[in-house]
PDB file of C-alpha atoms in Angstrom:
ATOM      1  CA  UNK A   1     -31.881  24.536  57.289  1.00  0.00           C
ATOM      2  CA  UNK A   2     -30.594  28.043  56.907  1.00  0.00           C
ATOM      3  CA  UNK A   3     -30.157  28.385  60.742  1.00  0.00           C
ATOM      4  CA  UNK A   4     -28.383  25.039  60.681  1.00  0.00           C
ATOM      5  CA  UNK A   5     -26.111  26.396  57.978  1.00  0.00           C
ATOM      6  CA  UNK A   6     -25.335  29.422  60.096  1.00  0.00           C
ATOM      7  CA  UNK A   7     -24.479  27.320  63.128  1.00  0.00           C
ATOM      8  CA  UNK A   8     -22.283  24.914  61.136  1.00  0.00           C
ATOM      9  CA  UNK A   9     -20.391  27.751  59.505  1.00  0.00           C
ATOM     10  CA  UNK A  10     -19.656  29.022  63.019  1.00  0.00           C
ATOM     11  CA  UNK A  11     -18.155  25.725  63.942  1.00  0.00           C
ATOM     12  CA  UNK A  12     -21.168  24.484  65.972  1.00  0.00           C
ATOM     13  CA  UNK A  13     -21.762  20.818  65.016  1.00  0.00           C
ATOM     14  CA  UNK A  14     -24.042  19.978  68.008  1.00  0.00           C
ATOM     15  CA  UNK A  15     -26.910  19.603  65.526  1.00  0.00           C
ATOM     16  CA  UNK A  16     -26.060  18.244  62.048  1.00  0.00           C
ATOM     17  CA  UNK A  17     -29.579  17.551  60.922  1.00  0.00           C
ATOM     18  CA  UNK A  18     -33.157  18.758  61.181  1.00  0.00           C
ATOM     19  CA  UNK A  19     -35.952  16.324  62.032  1.00  0.00           C
ATOM     20  CA  UNK A  20     -38.938  16.606  59.653  1.00  0.00           C
ATOM     21  CA  UNK A  21     -40.845  13.688  61.066  1.00  0.00           C
ATOM     22  CA  UNK A  22     -39.456  12.792  64.566  1.00  0.00           C
ATOM     23  CA  UNK A  23     -37.166   9.831  64.513  1.00  0.00           C
ATOM     24  CA  UNK A  24     -38.462   8.900  60.979  1.00  0.00           C
ATOM     25  CA  UNK A  25     -37.187  11.621  58.525  1.00  0.00           C
ATOM     26  CA  UNK A  26     -34.418  14.172  58.693  1.00  0.00           C
ATOM     27  CA  UNK A  27     -32.617  16.574  56.490  1.00  0.00           C
ATOM     28  CA  UNK A  28     -28.931  17.448  56.409  1.00  0.00           C
ATOM     29  CA  UNK A  29     -26.291  18.918  54.184  1.00  0.00           C
ATOM     30  CA  UNK A  30     -23.609  16.780  52.714  1.00  0.00           C
ATOM     31  CA  UNK A  31     -20.604  16.094  54.945  1.00  0.00           C
ATOM     32  CA  UNK A  32     -18.582  19.227  55.516  1.00  0.00           C
ATOM     33  CA  UNK A  33     -20.839  21.306  53.248  1.00  0.00           C
ATOM     34  CA  UNK A  34     -20.798  24.169  55.781  1.00  0.00           C
ATOM     35  CA  UNK A  35     -17.666  23.473  57.562  1.00  0.00           C
ATOM     36  CA  UNK A  36     -15.701  26.627  58.366  1.00  0.00           C
ATOM     37  CA  UNK A  37     -12.698  25.572  56.148  1.00  0.00           C
ATOM     38  CA  UNK A  38     -14.349  23.399  53.441  1.00  0.00           C
ATOM     39  CA  UNK A  39     -17.848  24.793  53.149  1.00  0.00           C
ATOM     40  CA  UNK A  40     -17.999  26.501  49.912  1.00  0.00           C
ATOM     41  CA  UNK A  41     -20.220  25.115  47.120  1.00  0.00           C
ATOM     42  CA  UNK A  42     -18.097  23.088  44.703  1.00  0.00           C
ATOM     43  CA  UNK A  43     -15.028  23.145  46.877  1.00  0.00           C
ATOM     44  CA  UNK A  44     -12.686  20.176  46.617  1.00  0.00           C
ATOM     45  CA  UNK A  45     -12.282  18.719  50.055  1.00  0.00           C
ATOM     46  CA  UNK A  46      -8.692  17.764  50.757  1.00  0.00           C
ATOM     47  CA  UNK A  47      -7.668  14.096  51.507  1.00  0.00           C
ATOM     48  CA  UNK A  48      -6.771  15.014  55.099  1.00  0.00           C
ATOM     49  CA  UNK A  49     -10.319  15.857  55.857  1.00  0.00           C
ATOM     50  CA  UNK A  50     -11.310  12.155  55.785  1.00  0.00           C
ATOM     51  CA  UNK A  51     -11.371  11.914  59.615  1.00  0.00           C
ATOM     52  CA  UNK A  52     -13.964  14.676  59.657  1.00  0.00           C
ATOM     53  CA  UNK A  53     -16.128  12.781  57.198  1.00  0.00           C
ATOM     54  CA  UNK A  54     -15.859   9.683  59.215  1.00  0.00           C
ATOM     55  CA  UNK A  55     -16.852  11.750  62.366  1.00  0.00           C
ATOM     56  CA  UNK A  56     -19.831  13.007  60.358  1.00  0.00           C
ATOM     57  CA  UNK A  57     -20.847   9.395  59.583  1.00  0.00           C
ATOM     58  CA  UNK A  58     -20.455   8.424  63.288  1.00  0.00           C
ATOM     59  CA  UNK A  59     -22.633  11.287  64.267  1.00  0.00           C
ATOM     60  CA  UNK A  60     -25.310  10.329  61.825  1.00  0.00           C
ATOM     61  CA  UNK A  61     -25.396   6.903  63.312  1.00  0.00           C
ATOM     62  CA  UNK A  62     -25.607   8.309  66.846  1.00  0.00           C
ATOM     63  CA  UNK A  63     -28.674  10.297  65.747  1.00  0.00           C
ATOM     64  CA  UNK A  64     -30.006   6.867  64.694  1.00  0.00           C
ATOM     65  CA  UNK A  65     -29.976   7.349  60.981  1.00  0.00           C
ATOM     66  CA  UNK A  66     -29.964   4.015  59.162  1.00  0.00           C
ATOM     67  CA  UNK A  67     -30.958   5.024  55.637  1.00  0.00           C
ATOM     68  CA  UNK A  68     -30.044   7.935  53.287  1.00  0.00           C
ATOM     69  CA  UNK A  69     -31.919   9.223  50.152  1.00  0.00           C
ATOM     70  CA  UNK A  70     -29.206  11.144  48.506  1.00  0.00           C
ATOM     71  CA  UNK A  71     -29.890  13.786  45.917  1.00  0.00           C
ATOM     72  CA  UNK A  72     -26.152  14.420  45.356  1.00  0.00           C
ATOM     73  CA  UNK A  73     -25.300  15.033  41.705  1.00  0.00           C
ATOM     74  CA  UNK A  74     -22.015  14.402  40.135  1.00  0.00           C
ATOM     75  CA  UNK A  75     -20.867  17.891  40.999  1.00  0.00           C
ATOM     76  CA  UNK A  76     -21.583  17.363  44.706  1.00  0.00           C
ATOM     77  CA  UNK A  77     -19.863  13.988  44.712  1.00  0.00           C
ATOM     78  CA  UNK A  78     -16.876  15.543  42.906  1.00  0.00           C
ATOM     79  CA  UNK A  79     -16.103  17.599  45.968  1.00  0.00           C
ATOM     80  CA  UNK A  80     -14.840  14.341  47.697  1.00  0.00           C
ATOM     81  CA  UNK A  81     -12.576  13.021  44.785  1.00  0.00           C
ATOM     82  CA  UNK A  82      -9.368  13.736  46.666  1.00  0.00           C
ATOM     83  CA  UNK A  83     -10.419  11.540  49.502  1.00  0.00           C
ATOM     84  CA  UNK A  84      -9.478   7.804  49.503  1.00  0.00           C
ATOM     85  CA  UNK A  85     -12.737   5.839  50.033  1.00  0.00           C
ATOM     86  CA  UNK A  86     -11.155   2.581  48.798  1.00  0.00           C
ATOM     87  CA  UNK A  87     -12.169   3.288  45.160  1.00  0.00           C
ATOM     88  CA  UNK A  88     -15.719   4.287  46.093  1.00  0.00           C
ATOM     89  CA  UNK A  89     -17.513   7.536  45.711  1.00  0.00           C
ATOM     90  CA  UNK A  90     -19.113   9.019  48.777  1.00  0.00           C
ATOM     91  CA  UNK A  91     -22.444   7.415  48.112  1.00  0.00           C
ATOM     92  CA  UNK A  92     -21.033   3.932  47.872  1.00  0.00           C
ATOM     93  CA  UNK A  93     -18.874   4.591  50.777  1.00  0.00           C
ATOM     94  CA  UNK A  94     -21.925   5.440  52.915  1.00  0.00           C
ATOM     95  CA  UNK A  95     -23.402   2.082  51.910  1.00  0.00           C
ATOM     96  CA  UNK A  96     -20.071   0.454  52.905  1.00  0.00           C
ATOM     97  CA  UNK A  97     -20.355   2.056  56.247  1.00  0.00           C
ATOM     98  CA  UNK A  98     -23.706   0.426  56.774  1.00  0.00           C
ATOM     99  CA  UNK A  99     -26.374   2.789  55.636  1.00  0.00           C
ATOM    100  CA  UNK A 100     -29.147   1.754  53.215  1.00  0.00           C
ATOM    101  CA  UNK A 101     -28.643   4.366  50.535  1.00  0.00           C
ATOM    102  CA  UNK A 102     -31.083   5.285  47.656  1.00  0.00           C
ATOM    103  CA  UNK A 103     -29.136   7.578  45.283  1.00  0.00           C
ATOM    104  CA  UNK A 104     -31.442   9.956  43.280  1.00  0.00           C
ATOM    105  CA  UNK A 105     -28.976  12.115  41.578  1.00  0.00           C
ATOM    106  CA  UNK A 106     -30.422  15.620  40.928  1.00  0.00           C
ATOM    107  CA  UNK A 107     -28.725  18.666  39.555  1.00  0.00           C
ATOM    108  CA  UNK A 108     -29.075  21.537  42.052  1.00  0.00           C
ATOM    109  CA  UNK A 109     -31.854  23.705  40.694  1.00  0.00           C
ATOM    110  CA  UNK A 110     -30.038  26.764  42.076  1.00  0.00           C
ATOM    111  CA  UNK A 111     -27.086  26.049  39.675  1.00  0.00           C
ATOM    112  CA  UNK A 112     -29.046  24.602  36.714  1.00  0.00           C
ATOM    113  CA  UNK A 113     -29.779  26.533  33.502  1.00  0.00           C
ATOM    114  CA  UNK A 114     -32.747  24.226  32.743  1.00  0.00           C
ATOM    115  CA  UNK A 115     -36.047  25.820  31.931  1.00  0.00           C
ATOM    116  CA  UNK A 116     -38.355  26.374  34.991  1.00  0.00           C
ATOM    117  CA  UNK A 117     -41.070  23.988  33.552  1.00  0.00           C
ATOM    118  CA  UNK A 118     -38.468  21.221  33.292  1.00  0.00           C
ATOM    119  CA  UNK A 119     -37.182  21.916  36.804  1.00  0.00           C
ATOM    120  CA  UNK A 120     -40.761  21.589  38.058  1.00  0.00           C
ATOM    121  CA  UNK A 121     -41.292  18.309  36.368  1.00  0.00           C
ATOM    122  CA  UNK A 122     -38.018  17.029  37.768  1.00  0.00           C
ATOM    123  CA  UNK A 123     -39.113  18.040  41.302  1.00  0.00           C
ATOM    124  CA  UNK A 124     -42.424  16.276  40.857  1.00  0.00           C
ATOM    125  CA  UNK A 125     -40.733  13.145  39.616  1.00  0.00           C
ATOM    126  CA  UNK A 126     -38.110  13.013  42.273  1.00  0.00           C
ATOM    127  CA  UNK A 127     -40.412  13.758  45.138  1.00  0.00           C
ATOM    128  CA  UNK A 128     -42.487  10.708  44.152  1.00  0.00           C
ATOM    129  CA  UNK A 129     -39.316   8.536  43.791  1.00  0.00           C
ATOM    130  CA  UNK A 130     -38.192   9.789  47.233  1.00  0.00           C
ATOM    131  CA  UNK A 131     -41.528   9.075  48.773  1.00  0.00           C
ATOM    132  CA  UNK A 132     -41.460   5.585  47.500  1.00  0.00           C
ATOM    133  CA  UNK A 133     -37.895   5.155  48.709  1.00  0.00           C
ATOM    134  CA  UNK A 134     -38.860   6.618  52.137  1.00  0.00           C
ATOM    135  CA  UNK A 135     -41.708   4.036  52.350  1.00  0.00           C
ATOM    136  CA  UNK A 136     -39.479   1.025  51.729  1.00  0.00           C
ATOM    137  CA  UNK A 137     -36.281   2.039  53.568  1.00  0.00           C
ATOM    138  CA  UNK A 138     -35.608   1.259  57.177  1.00  0.00           C
ATOM    139  CA  UNK A 139     -36.277   4.370  59.484  1.00  0.00           C
ATOM    140  CA  UNK A 140     -34.944   6.865  60.322  1.00  0.00           C
ATOM    141  CA  UNK A 141     -34.162   8.127  56.850  1.00  0.00           C
ATOM    142  CA  UNK A 142     -31.950  11.139  56.066  1.00  0.00           C
ATOM    143  CA  UNK A 143     -32.581  13.249  53.032  1.00  0.00           C
ATOM    144  CA  UNK A 144     -29.381  14.730  51.731  1.00  0.00           C
ATOM    145  CA  UNK A 145     -28.253  16.944  48.871  1.00  0.00           C
ATOM    146  CA  UNK A 146     -25.501  19.651  49.106  1.00  0.00           C
ATOM    147  CA  UNK A 147     -26.842  22.495  51.161  1.00  0.00           C
ATOM    148  CA  UNK A 148     -30.114  20.866  52.224  1.00  0.00           C
ATOM    149  CA  UNK A 149     -32.199  23.760  50.728  1.00  0.00           C
ATOM    150  CA  UNK A 150     -33.135  23.412  47.046  1.00  0.00           C
ATOM    151  CA  UNK A 151     -33.495  19.727  46.746  1.00  0.00           C
ATOM    152  CA  UNK A 152     -33.857  18.028  50.227  1.00  0.00           C
ATOM    153  CA  UNK A 153     -36.231  20.749  51.733  1.00  0.00           C
ATOM    154  CA  UNK A 154     -39.050  20.667  49.144  1.00  0.00           C
ATOM    155  CA  UNK A 155     -38.977  16.808  49.058  1.00  0.00           C
ATOM    156  CA  UNK A 156     -38.991  16.630  52.849  1.00  0.00           C
ATOM    157  CA  UNK A 157     -42.003  19.008  52.889  1.00  0.00           C
ATOM    158  CA  UNK A 158     -43.694  16.709  50.386  1.00  0.00           C
ATOM    159  CA  UNK A 159     -43.026  13.594  52.405  1.00  0.00           C
ATOM    160  CA  UNK A 160     -44.109  15.299  55.612  1.00  0.00           C
ATOM    161  CA  UNK A 161     -47.403  16.300  53.942  1.00  0.00           C
ATOM    162  CA  UNK A 162     -48.047  12.770  52.678  1.00  0.00           C
ATOM    163  CA  UNK A 163     -46.874  10.815  55.786  1.00  0.00           C
ATOM    164  CA  UNK A 164     -47.628  13.083  58.822  1.00  0.00           C
ATOM    165  CA  UNK A 165     -51.269  12.386  59.002  1.00  0.00           C
TER     166      UNK A 165
END
């Protein structure tokens, strides 16, 4: 995911996701998270960037993604509040665009002041919820948080371990 981040920050959008289980499970950052202009954590994305988000959605569909497990927390979703999604937040807009979406809001552990033992319990809880969602959602499924590192990656590894055999 860090290599993908470097490519995206350089403007290379040829790969927007990483396949964990080929054609079944992928990971990606939230739309425009590592865009050269809008890529900072917590940055408000301006209204005129909506075509870029629609392009991201189109590319996810081109990759075959039909379902999304989203770990985006209110802070992540807030980055899109200037964009008119017809009264919807980004998660609901993705549903409107035809994806089956399972929201599992989870504060980014890298920005959380929660005690490590509580963070660990949250990880264990959410990876089980994500595994259950993965099992019931149509494939391929995209795991998505903000940067694709602190939430999506450990859950992807857990699902890979449980379902790759």
